[in-house]
Each structure stands twice: as C-alpha cells, then as structure tokens.
Short mmCIF file of C-alpha atoms in Angstrom, two decimals:
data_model
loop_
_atom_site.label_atom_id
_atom_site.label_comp_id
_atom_site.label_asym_id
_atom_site.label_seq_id
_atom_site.Cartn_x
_atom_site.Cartn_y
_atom_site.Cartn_z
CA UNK A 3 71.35 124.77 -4.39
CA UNK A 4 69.09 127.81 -3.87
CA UNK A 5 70.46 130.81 -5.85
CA UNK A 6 69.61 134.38 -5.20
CA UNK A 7 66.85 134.62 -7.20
CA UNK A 8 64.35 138.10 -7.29
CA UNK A 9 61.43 136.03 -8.85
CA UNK A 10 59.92 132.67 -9.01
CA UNK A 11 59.96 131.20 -13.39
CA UNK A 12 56.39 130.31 -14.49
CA UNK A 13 56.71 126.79 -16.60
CA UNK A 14 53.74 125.26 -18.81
CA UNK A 15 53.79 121.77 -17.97
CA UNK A 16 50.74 121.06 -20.33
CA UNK A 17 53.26 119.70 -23.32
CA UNK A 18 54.93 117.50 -20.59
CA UNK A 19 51.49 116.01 -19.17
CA UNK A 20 50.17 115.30 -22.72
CA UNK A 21 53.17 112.83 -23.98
CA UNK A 22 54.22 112.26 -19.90
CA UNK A 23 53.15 108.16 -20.41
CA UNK A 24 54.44 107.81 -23.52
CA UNK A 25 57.75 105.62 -24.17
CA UNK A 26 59.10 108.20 -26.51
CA UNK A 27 58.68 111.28 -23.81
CA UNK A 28 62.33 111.74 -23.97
CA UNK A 29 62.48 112.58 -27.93
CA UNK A 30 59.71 114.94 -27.77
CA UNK A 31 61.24 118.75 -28.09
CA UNK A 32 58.38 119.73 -25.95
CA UNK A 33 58.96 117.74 -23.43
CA UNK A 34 62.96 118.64 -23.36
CA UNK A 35 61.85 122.20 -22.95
CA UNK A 36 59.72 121.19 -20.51
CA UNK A 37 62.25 119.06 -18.15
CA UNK A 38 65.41 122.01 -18.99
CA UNK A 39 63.01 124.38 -17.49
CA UNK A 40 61.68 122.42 -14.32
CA UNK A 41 65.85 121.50 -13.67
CA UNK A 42 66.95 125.39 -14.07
CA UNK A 43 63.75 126.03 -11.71
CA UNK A 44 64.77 123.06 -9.26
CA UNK A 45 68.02 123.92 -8.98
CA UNK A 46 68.03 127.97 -8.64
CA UNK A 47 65.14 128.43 -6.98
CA UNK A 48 63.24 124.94 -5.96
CA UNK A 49 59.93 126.29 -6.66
CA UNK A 50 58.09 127.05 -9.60
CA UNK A 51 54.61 128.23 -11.00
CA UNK A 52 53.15 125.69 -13.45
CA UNK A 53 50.83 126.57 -16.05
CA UNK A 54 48.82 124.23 -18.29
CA UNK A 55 48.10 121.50 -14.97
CA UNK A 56 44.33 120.77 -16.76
CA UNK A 57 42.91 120.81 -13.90
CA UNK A 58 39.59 122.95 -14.26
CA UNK A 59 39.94 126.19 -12.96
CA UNK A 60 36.17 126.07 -11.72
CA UNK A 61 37.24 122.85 -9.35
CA UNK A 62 40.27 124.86 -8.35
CA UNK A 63 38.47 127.93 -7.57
CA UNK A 64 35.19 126.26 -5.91
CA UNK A 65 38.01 123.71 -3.42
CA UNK A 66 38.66 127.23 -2.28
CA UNK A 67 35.42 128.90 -1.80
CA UNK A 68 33.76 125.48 -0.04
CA UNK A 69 36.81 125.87 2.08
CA UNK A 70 35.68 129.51 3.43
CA UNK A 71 32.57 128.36 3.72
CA UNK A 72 34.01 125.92 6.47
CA UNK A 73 36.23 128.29 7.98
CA UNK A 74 33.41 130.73 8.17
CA UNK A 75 30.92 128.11 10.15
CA UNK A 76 30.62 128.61 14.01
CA UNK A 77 33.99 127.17 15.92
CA UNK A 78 31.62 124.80 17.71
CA UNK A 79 30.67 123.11 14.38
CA UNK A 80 34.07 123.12 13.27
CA UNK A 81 35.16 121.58 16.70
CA UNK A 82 32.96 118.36 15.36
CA UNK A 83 36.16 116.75 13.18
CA UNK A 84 38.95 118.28 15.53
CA UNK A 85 42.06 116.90 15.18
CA UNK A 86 43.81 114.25 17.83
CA UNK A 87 46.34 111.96 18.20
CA UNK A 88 43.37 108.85 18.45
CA UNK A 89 42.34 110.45 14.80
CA UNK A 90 45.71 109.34 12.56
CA UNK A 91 45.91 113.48 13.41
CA UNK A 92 43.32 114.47 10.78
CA UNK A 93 40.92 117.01 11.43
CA UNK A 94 40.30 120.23 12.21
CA UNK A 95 43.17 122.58 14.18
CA UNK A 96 42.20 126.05 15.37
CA UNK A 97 44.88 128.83 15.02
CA UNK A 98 47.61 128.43 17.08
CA UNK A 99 47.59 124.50 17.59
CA UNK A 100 49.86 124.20 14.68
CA UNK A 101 53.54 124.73 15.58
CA UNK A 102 56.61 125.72 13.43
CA UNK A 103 60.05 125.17 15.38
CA UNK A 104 58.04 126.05 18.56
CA UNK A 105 56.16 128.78 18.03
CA UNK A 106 52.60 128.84 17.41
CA UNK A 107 50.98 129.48 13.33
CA UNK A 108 48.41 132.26 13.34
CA UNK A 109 45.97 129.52 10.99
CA UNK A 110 43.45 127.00 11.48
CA UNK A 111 43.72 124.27 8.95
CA UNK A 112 41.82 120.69 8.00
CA UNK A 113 44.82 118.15 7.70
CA UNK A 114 44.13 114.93 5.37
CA UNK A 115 46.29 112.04 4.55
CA UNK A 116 45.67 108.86 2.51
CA UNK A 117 44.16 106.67 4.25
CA UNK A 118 46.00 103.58 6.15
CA UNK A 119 44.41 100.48 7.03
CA UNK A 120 44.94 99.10 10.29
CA UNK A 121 48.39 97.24 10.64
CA UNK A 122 49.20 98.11 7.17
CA UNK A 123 52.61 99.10 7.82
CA UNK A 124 53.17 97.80 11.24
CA UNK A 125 54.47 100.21 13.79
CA UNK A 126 55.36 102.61 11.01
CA UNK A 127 52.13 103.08 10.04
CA UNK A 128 50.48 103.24 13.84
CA UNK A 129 50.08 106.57 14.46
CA UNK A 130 48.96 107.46 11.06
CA UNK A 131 46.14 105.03 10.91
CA UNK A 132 42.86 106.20 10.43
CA UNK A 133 39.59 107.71 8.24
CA UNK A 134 39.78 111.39 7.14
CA UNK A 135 37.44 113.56 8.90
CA UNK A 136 35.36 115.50 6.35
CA UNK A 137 32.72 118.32 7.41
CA UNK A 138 29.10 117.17 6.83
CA UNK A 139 28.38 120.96 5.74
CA UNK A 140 28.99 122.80 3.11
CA UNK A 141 27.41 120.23 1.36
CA UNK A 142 29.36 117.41 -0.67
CA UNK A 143 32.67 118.81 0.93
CA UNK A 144 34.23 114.87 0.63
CA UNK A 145 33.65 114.52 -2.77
CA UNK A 146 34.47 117.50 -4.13
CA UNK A 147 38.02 117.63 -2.38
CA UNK A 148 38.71 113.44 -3.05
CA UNK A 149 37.52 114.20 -7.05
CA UNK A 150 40.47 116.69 -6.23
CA UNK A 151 43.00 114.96 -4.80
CA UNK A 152 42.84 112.43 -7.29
CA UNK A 153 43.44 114.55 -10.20
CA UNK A 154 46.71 116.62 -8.19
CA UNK A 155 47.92 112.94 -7.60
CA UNK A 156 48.01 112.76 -11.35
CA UNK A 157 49.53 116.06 -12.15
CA UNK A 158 52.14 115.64 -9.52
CA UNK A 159 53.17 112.04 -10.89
CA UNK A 160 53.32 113.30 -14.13
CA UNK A 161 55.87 116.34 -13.28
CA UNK A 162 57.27 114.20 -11.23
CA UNK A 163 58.22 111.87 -14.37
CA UNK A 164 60.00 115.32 -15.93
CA UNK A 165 62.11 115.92 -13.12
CA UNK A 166 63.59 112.13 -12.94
CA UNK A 167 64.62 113.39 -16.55
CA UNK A 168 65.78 116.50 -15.32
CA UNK A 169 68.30 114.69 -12.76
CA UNK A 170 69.35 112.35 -15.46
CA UNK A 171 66.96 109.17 -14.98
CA UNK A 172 64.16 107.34 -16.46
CA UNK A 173 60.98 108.74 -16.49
CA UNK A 174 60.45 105.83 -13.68
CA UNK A 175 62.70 106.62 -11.07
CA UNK A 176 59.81 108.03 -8.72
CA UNK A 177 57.70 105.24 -9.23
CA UNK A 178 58.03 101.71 -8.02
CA UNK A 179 59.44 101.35 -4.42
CA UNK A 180 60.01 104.62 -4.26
CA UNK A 181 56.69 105.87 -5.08
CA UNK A 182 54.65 103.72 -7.10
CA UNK A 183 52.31 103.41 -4.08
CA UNK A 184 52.37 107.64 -3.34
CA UNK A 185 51.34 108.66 0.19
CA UNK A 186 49.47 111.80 0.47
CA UNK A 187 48.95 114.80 2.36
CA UNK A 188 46.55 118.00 1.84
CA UNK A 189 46.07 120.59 4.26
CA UNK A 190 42.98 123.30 3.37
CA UNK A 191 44.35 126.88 5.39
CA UNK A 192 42.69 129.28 6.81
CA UNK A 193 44.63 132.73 7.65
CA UNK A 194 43.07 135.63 9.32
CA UNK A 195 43.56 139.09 8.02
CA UNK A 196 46.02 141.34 9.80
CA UNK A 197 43.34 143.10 11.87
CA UNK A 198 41.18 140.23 12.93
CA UNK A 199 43.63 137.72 14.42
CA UNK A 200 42.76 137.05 17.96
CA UNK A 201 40.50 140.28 18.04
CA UNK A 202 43.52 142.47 17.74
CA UNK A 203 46.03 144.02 15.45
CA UNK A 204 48.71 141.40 14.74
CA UNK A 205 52.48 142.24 15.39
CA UNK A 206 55.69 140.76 13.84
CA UNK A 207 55.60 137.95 15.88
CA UNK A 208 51.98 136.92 14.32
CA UNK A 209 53.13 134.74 11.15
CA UNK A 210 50.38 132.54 9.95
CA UNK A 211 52.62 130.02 9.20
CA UNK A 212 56.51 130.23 10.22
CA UNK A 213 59.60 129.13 7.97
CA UNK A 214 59.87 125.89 7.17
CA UNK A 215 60.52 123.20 4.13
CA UNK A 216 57.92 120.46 3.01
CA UNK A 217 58.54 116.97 3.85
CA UNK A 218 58.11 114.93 0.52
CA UNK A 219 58.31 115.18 -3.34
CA UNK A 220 56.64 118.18 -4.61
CA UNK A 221 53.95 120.43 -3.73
CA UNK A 222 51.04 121.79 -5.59
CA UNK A 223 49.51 125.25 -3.66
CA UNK A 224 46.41 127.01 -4.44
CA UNK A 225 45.86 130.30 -3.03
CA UNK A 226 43.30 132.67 -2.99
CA UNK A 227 43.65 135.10 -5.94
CA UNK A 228 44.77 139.00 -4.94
CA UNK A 229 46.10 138.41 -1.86
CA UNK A 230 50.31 137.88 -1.58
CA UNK A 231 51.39 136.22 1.47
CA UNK A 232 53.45 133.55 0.41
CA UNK A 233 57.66 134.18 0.89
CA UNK A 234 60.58 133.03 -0.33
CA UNK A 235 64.00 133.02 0.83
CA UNK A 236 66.58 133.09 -1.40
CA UNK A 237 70.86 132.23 -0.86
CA UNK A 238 71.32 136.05 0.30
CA UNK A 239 68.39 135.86 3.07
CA UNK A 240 65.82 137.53 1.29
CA UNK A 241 62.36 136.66 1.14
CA UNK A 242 60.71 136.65 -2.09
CA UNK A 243 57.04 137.08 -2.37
CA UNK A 244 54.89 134.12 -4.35
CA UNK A 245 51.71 136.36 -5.36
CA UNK A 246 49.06 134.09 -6.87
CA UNK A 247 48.88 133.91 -10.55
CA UNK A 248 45.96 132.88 -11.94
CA UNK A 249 45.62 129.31 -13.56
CA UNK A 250 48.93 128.04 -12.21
CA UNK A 251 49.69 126.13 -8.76
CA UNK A 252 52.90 127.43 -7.10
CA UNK A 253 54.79 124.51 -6.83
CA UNK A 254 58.28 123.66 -4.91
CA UNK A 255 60.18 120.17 -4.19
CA UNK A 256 60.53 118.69 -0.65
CA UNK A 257 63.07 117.13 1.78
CA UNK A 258 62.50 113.89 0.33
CA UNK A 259 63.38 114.84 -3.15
CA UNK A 260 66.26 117.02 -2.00
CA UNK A 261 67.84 113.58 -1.16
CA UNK A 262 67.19 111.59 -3.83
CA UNK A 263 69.24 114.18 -5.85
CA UNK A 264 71.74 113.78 -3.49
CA UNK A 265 71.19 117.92 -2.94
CA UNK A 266 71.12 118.83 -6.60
CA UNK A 267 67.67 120.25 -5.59
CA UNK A 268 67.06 122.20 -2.38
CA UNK A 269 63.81 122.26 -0.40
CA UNK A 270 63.80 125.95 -0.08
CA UNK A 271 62.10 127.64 2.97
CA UNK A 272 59.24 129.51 2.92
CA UNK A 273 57.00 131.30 5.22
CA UNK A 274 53.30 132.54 5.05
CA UNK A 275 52.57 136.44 6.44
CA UNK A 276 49.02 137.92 5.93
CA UNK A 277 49.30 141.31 5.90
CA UNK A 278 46.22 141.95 4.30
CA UNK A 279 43.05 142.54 6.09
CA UNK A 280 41.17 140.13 4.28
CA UNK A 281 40.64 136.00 5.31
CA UNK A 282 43.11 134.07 3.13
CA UNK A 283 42.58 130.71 2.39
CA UNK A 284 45.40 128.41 0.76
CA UNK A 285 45.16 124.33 -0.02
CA UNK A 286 48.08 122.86 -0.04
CA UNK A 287 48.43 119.19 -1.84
CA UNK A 288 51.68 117.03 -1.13
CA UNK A 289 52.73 114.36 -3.00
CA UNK A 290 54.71 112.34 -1.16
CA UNK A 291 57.37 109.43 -1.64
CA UNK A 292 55.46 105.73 -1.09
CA UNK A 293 54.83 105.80 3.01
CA UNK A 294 57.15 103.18 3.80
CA UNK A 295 59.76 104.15 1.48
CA UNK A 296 63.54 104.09 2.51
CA UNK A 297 64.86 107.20 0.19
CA UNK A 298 68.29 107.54 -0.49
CA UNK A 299 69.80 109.52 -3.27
CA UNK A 300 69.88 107.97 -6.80
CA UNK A 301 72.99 106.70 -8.23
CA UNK A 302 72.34 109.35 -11.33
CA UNK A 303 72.60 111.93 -8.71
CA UNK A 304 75.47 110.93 -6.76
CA UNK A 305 77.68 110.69 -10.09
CA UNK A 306 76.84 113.79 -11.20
CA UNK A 307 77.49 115.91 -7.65
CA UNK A 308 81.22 114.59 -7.21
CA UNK A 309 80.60 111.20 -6.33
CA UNK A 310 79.93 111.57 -2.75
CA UNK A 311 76.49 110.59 -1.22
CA UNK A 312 75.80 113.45 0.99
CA UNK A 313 72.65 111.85 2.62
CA UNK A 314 72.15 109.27 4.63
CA UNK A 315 68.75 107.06 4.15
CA UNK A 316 65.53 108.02 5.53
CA UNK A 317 62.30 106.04 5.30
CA UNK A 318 59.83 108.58 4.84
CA UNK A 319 56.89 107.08 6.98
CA UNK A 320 59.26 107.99 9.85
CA UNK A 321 60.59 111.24 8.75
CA UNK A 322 56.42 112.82 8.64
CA UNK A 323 55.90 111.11 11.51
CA UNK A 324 58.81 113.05 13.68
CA UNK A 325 57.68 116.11 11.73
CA UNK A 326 53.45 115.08 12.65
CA UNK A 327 54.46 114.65 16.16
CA UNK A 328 56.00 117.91 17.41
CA UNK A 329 54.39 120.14 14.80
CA UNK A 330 50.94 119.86 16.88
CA UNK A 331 49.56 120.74 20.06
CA UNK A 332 46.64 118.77 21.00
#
C-alpha cells in the first residue's frame, strides 16, 4: 500500500540484469540488494527510478527527438496513420481524443501494441487485431522504435524476475502462462506547453493527461530531460513530482501486478501537467501480463497478506480492452 512518501527512491538494476538468467540469482548479494530495494519501492511508493537499464542513452535520447520530429510535421501528415476502431486502435490521436474518466487529455499520442494475428485469440483478441501504423517520415521511424521495444521487453522481464523475488517467488512466476508470451503496449506523447495549447493560455482544467493507474505489469517512461510534469499522489493526497533524471526510466507497477500480489503492491495514480512553456514529449513502454492471461493473485502473496484473496480473477486481454474502449474518442 502507497505510503506518504515526499520522493520517488532511485534503484540500479544493472547488478540484477547482469546475473537476472542465472539459476543462482537468488545467492547473489547484489541481486538481494537489488530485489530489498525494488520491494521497499513497490510497496511504499509503487514507482521507482532505475538506473543501470543498458539501454544506450543515445537510442533513448534519439526515440525522443524522432518523436518531435513527428509531432512537429503538419496535422495533415500526421492525420495519414490516425487512429480507429477498424485499426486494432493504433495510430495517431490528436489532443483531446484521448479520455481519462471522461474528460478530455490535452496530448496527441502514437499508440502501438504487439501485434495480433487474425483469430489469434478468438473474440478476445478481435478488437485488438491489427498492424501498427508507423510514420513513413522522419525517416526509419519503425525500426528505430521496434530495435526499442525489443530491448525494454528485455529490461522489463528481467526486473520483472526481481520483483517475483521480492513477493516471495521464483524468479519464474511472471513467465509462463502468466507472461511467458508478454503483450505490449507503447504510447510516444506529445504535450503542448502551457501557452500554446489550443492557441490559448491553458487553465486548471487543461491536464495533458488526467489521473489514472496503468493497466499491466510495469512501466518503463522516458521523458524529455528539464522539463517536470509527471505527479504523484501519495496516501495523504499529495502529488509528488517525477522530474526526469538522466539515464534512468521512471518506472511504476500496474493493475495487473497489484493483483497478483494480492495488493502487496499498489498501482499508484499519477497525472501529467505541463506547466512549462516548452513541447514535452514522453514514451511510455508497458509490459504487460501474456494477452490472454487470467491473473489472479499468487499463492506466495495471499499467505503472506492474511490469507485472504482480495481479488477476484481478471484475464487481462479483457481488462485493456474495457480500458481501450472508453478511453478514446474516435
């Protein structure tokens, strides 16, 4: 359970990722340190900066600058992959189509998934079904973000492996039925600075994105250096800012994950306000439970909270679907 925390702990994961797939993970005193500070983080706060990812910080910086350079083309070109129901809702959504508990987000985004083949997972699967639409300018756009999304599938996996220690299980517990086969979501944000959305000055209502938790395991967000406009909110009702911090992700855990450990972990709300005047841009990379997983919480978790399962089970593929369908308006 969220505490009342006044900042967000900073872990380096890199001694975790190095021994992460090997069977003696658990002796390792770096990985211990590792998984006691990703459970104090889980449990106080539910997110986390982490350090020491290995991802290069030249890929992490140019995902964001090729993503202003789409943001900055003409809205008629950007109009070319818009988003629709028809399109397994990937594409492009300008500000205001994206809705958080009814009001409207002051962003335009690009929303990917992994891909689903046709009839893949029956009905579940329907309305996700589809190709990603990727920009034909800038230039190699597709690759550059799929080189991407394939190494934060990676890094998520592995931290993933430290929290199942954290809660008490095998390194495995994530993997398998439960997410051996990991669905995927990354959205690439654009927010307009305070003065330039819709032409005018924005006012309190104008929130580029509104408060709300993530949907699956864990999320990896990277944000445009020396701009804070990521918040918080903490047991007492505060909101905490998340300022970016070079050569980390900010990351925080999901519904999903909140029941496997039967509420051990919280997904903690957050919220996104621009107050600067400057364009920020923020890609966000979920890692998500297998799509047609049924997650309930693990027996590990359910001893060690009293006993009591205090979820019931939700299969995931229908749980981003409800969340898909009235988060848009198309």
């Amino acid at each position: 359970m969220a505490t009342d925390f006044k900042s967000i702990p900073i872990i380096d994961v890199a001694p975790l990722l190095a021994k992460c797939d090997d069977p003696k993970m658990v002796q390792d005193p770096g990985v211990r340190e590792v998984v006691k500070q990703l459970d104090q983080a889980c449990r106080e706060a539910g997110f986390f900066y982490a350090k020491g990812h290995g991802i290069p910080e030249t890929m992490v910086n140019e995902v964001r600058n090729i993503t202003h350079k789409f943001f900055d083309l003409p809205y008629e070109e950007k109009l070319k992959i818009k988003m629709t129901p028809a399109a397994g809702y990937r594409g492009y959504q300008r500000i205001g189509e994206n809705i958080t508990k009814g009001v409207p987000d002051m962003h335009e985004a690009i929303d990917c998934y992994k891909e689903l083949k046709q009839g893949m997972y029956g009905a579940l699967g329907k309305p996700m079904e589809g190709c990603n639409q990727w920009p034909h300018y800038p230039p190699n756009f597709k690759e550059l973000m799929e080189d991407y999304i394939s190494l934060c599938t990676e890094v998520s996996r592995k931290i993933m492996r430290g929290i199942a220690l954290a809660l008490g299980g095998s390194p495995d517990e994530f993997e398998g039925e439960r997410g051996g086969d990991a669905f995927w979501v990354m959205r690439l944000i654009g927010y307009p600075g305070a003065s330039t959305a819709n032409g005018k000055c924005m006012s309190e209502n104008d929130i580029g994105c509104g408060a709300h938790t993530d949907y699956g395991l864990l999320t990896l967000v990277n944000q445009d250096e020396n701009i804070t406009a990521l918040q918080v909110r903490n047991q007492a009702g505060e909101w905490i800012s998340a300022p970016p911090i070079p050569g980390t992700f900010v990351c925080n855990i999901g519904d999903m994950l909140k029941i496997l450990s039967n509420g051990l972990y919280e997904s903690t709300l957050h919220r996104v306000i621009n107050k600067s005047p400057t364009y920020r841009v923020c890609v966000a990379f979920f890692y998500e439970p297998n799509y047609d997983a049924a997650v309930e919480p693990l027996e590990v978790c359910v001893r060690k909270s009293g006993g009591t399962r205090k979820f019931e089970e939700a299969v995931y593929g229908e749980h981003l679907v409800s969340k898909v369908q009235t988060n848009f308006v198309t």
